[in-house]
CSV table of C-alpha atoms in Angstrom, one decimal:
chain,number,residue,atom,x,y,z
D,1,MET,CA,75.1,168.7,127.0
D,2,THR,CA,74.1,168.2,130.6
D,3,THR,CA,73.2,170.3,133.5
D,4,GLU,CA,73.7,167.6,136.1
D,5,THR,CA,76.5,167.9,138.6
D,6,ASP,CA,77.8,165.9,141.5
D,7,GLY,CA,77.6,168.8,143.9
D,8,ARG,CA,80.7,170.6,142.8
D,9,GLN,CA,80.5,174.2,141.8
D,10,TYR,CA,82.4,175.4,138.8
D,11,ARG,CA,82.9,178.9,137.6
D,12,CYS,CA,81.5,179.9,134.2
D,13,LEU,CA,84.3,179.3,131.6
D,14,VAL,CA,84.0,182.8,130.3
D,15,ASN,CA,86.8,184.9,131.7
D,16,PHE,CA,85.9,187.1,134.7
D,17,CYS,CA,82.3,185.8,134.8
D,18,PRO,CA,81.1,185.7,138.5
D,19,MET,CA,78.5,183.1,137.9
D,20,THR,CA,78.7,179.3,138.3
D,21,GLY,CA,78.9,177.4,135.0
D,22,GLY,CA,75.9,175.1,135.2
D,23,ILE,CA,75.6,174.1,131.6
D,24,PHE,CA,78.3,171.5,130.9
D,25,LEU,CA,79.1,171.3,127.2
D,26,ALA,CA,81.9,168.7,127.6
D,27,GLY,CA,80.4,166.5,130.4
D,28,PRO,CA,79.6,167.0,134.1
D,29,HIS,CA,83.2,166.9,135.3
D,30,ALA,CA,84.3,169.8,133.1
D,31,PRO,CA,83.9,173.5,133.6
D,32,GLY,CA,80.6,174.7,132.1
D,33,ILE,CA,79.0,178.0,131.0
D,34,CYS,CA,76.5,180.0,132.9
D,35,CYS,CA,72.9,180.4,131.7
D,36,TYR,CA,73.6,184.1,130.8
D,37,HIS,CA,76.5,183.4,128.5
D,38,TYR,CA,75.0,180.3,126.9
D,39,GLY,CA,74.1,181.0,123.3
D,40,MET,CA,75.8,184.4,123.2
D,41,THR,CA,78.3,185.2,120.5
D,42,GLY,CA,81.0,187.8,119.8
D,43,ARG,CA,80.5,191.2,121.5
D,44,GLU,CA,77.4,189.9,123.3
D,45,VAL,CA,79.7,187.8,125.5
D,46,GLU,CA,81.6,190.9,126.6
D,47,ARG,CA,78.5,192.9,127.2
D,48,VAL,CA,76.9,190.1,129.3
D,49,THR,CA,80.1,189.7,131.3
D,50,GLN,CA,80.1,193.4,132.0
D,51,ILE,CA,76.5,193.4,133.1
D,52,LEU,CA,77.2,190.5,135.5
D,53,LEU,CA,80.2,192.3,136.9
D,54,ASP,CA,78.2,195.5,137.3
D,55,TRP,CA,75.6,193.6,139.3
D,56,GLU,CA,78.1,191.4,141.1
D,57,CYS,CA,76.5,192.2,144.5
D,58,VAL,CA,73.3,190.4,143.1
D,59,THR,CA,75.2,187.6,141.3
D,60,TYR,CA,77.0,186.8,144.6
D,61,GLU,CA,73.7,186.4,146.4
D,62,ILE,CA,72.4,184.2,143.5
D,63,ASN,CA,75.4,181.9,143.8
D,64,ALA,CA,75.1,181.8,147.6
D,65,CYS,CA,71.4,180.9,147.3
D,66,ARG,CA,72.0,178.2,144.8
D,67,THR,CA,74.6,176.4,147.0
D,68,ALA,CA,72.5,176.7,150.2
D,69,HIS,CA,70.4,173.7,151.2
D,70,LEU,CA,68.7,175.0,154.3
D,71,LYS,CA,66.3,173.7,156.8
D,72,VAL,CA,63.1,175.7,157.0
D,73,GLU,CA,64.0,177.2,160.4
D,74,ILE,CA,67.3,178.4,159.1
D,75,ASP,CA,65.9,179.7,155.8
D,76,LYS,CA,64.4,183.0,157.1
D,77,ALA,CA,67.6,183.8,159.0
D,78,ALA,CA,69.7,183.2,155.9
D,79,LEU,CA,67.4,185.3,153.8
D,80,ALA,CA,67.5,188.2,156.3
D,81,LYS,CA,71.3,188.0,156.4
D,82,ALA,CA,71.6,188.0,152.6
D,83,TRP,CA,69.2,191.0,152.3
D,84,THR,CA,71.3,192.8,154.9
D,85,ARG,CA,74.4,192.3,152.7
D,86,LEU,CA,72.7,193.2,149.4
D,87,GLN,CA,70.4,196.2,150.3
D,88,PRO,CA,73.2,198.8,150.9
D,89,ALA,CA,74.9,197.9,147.6
D,90,LEU,CA,71.6,198.5,145.6
D,91,GLY,CA,70.9,202.0,146.7
D,92,GLY,CA,67.3,203.2,146.6
D,93,GLN,CA,66.5,202.6,142.9
D,94,TYR,CA,66.3,198.8,143.0
D,95,ALA,CA,66.0,198.1,146.7
D,96,ALA,CA,62.2,198.1,146.6
D,97,GLU,CA,62.1,195.8,143.5
D,98,LEU,CA,64.4,193.2,145.1
D,99,ALA,CA,63.3,193.4,148.7
D,100,PRO,CA,62.1,189.9,149.7
D,101,PRO,CA,58.3,189.7,150.4
D,102,VAL,CA,57.3,188.6,153.9
D,103,ASP,CA,56.2,185.1,152.8
D,104,CYS,CA,59.2,184.6,150.5
D,105,SER,CA,61.7,181.7,151.1
D,106,TYR,CA,65.4,182.1,150.4
D,107,GLY,CA,65.1,180.0,147.3
D,108,GLN,CA,62.2,182.0,146.0
D,109,TRP,CA,64.1,185.2,146.6
D,110,GLY,CA,67.1,183.8,144.7
D,111,HIS,CA,64.8,183.1,141.8
D,112,ARG,CA,63.7,186.7,141.8
D,113,LEU,CA,67.3,187.8,141.7
D,114,VAL,CA,68.0,185.5,138.7
D,115,LYS,CA,65.0,187.1,136.9
D,116,PHE,CA,66.3,190.6,137.8
D,117,VAL,CA,69.8,189.9,136.3
D,118,GLU,CA,68.2,188.2,133.2
D,119,ALA,CA,66.3,191.5,132.6
D,120,ARG,CA,69.4,193.5,132.9
D,121,VAL,CA,71.2,191.2,130.4
D,122,ARG,CA,68.3,191.4,128.0
D,123,GLU,CA,68.3,195.2,128.2
D,124,ALA,CA,72.1,195.3,127.4
D,125,ILE,CA,71.8,192.9,124.4
D,126,GLN,CA,68.8,194.7,122.9
D,127,LYS,CA,70.5,198.1,123.1
D,128,LYS,CA,71.9,199.3,119.8
D,129,GLN,CA,75.6,198.7,119.6
D,130,GLU,CA,77.5,201.8,120.7
D,131,PRO,CA,80.0,203.1,118.1
D,132,SER,CA,83.5,202.1,118.9
D,133,PRO,CA,85.7,204.8,120.4
D,134,VAL,CA,88.6,203.5,118.2
D,135,ALA,CA,88.8,204.9,114.7
D,136,PRO,CA,88.3,202.3,111.9
D,137,PHE,CA,91.4,200.7,110.5
D,138,GLU,CA,92.6,202.5,107.4
D,139,GLU,CA,95.0,200.9,105.0
D,140,PHE,CA,98.1,203.0,104.1
D,141,GLU,CA,99.5,203.1,100.7
């Protein structure tokens, strides 16, 4: 397993996952899996994917931040532009939590977004499994 890449960005190999697949299980030139799906099994994969899709406005900014290699003078402008995109999508509840502090760089803010999404994924995994709306299979005689 490797996490090295030659600069190319691959999507996570889990269907519909909006994140880049940075953990390469089959070598650096093959699609990888994202850090949120790595180690998940069964229904956890579906729940993680749904959380990532629910928070796609945040995951978009994480991916944008990861691919940006900015000079210091451009950093603040990029951060302000990213926050302008994200803030309206968050509503009031999470805006205060995710607002970039005054002395924060774009990369540091991206790390805060990663931690935020990690917390949402952990919450979803730790919740008790909801009963299925589908009736259990019954064998007919």
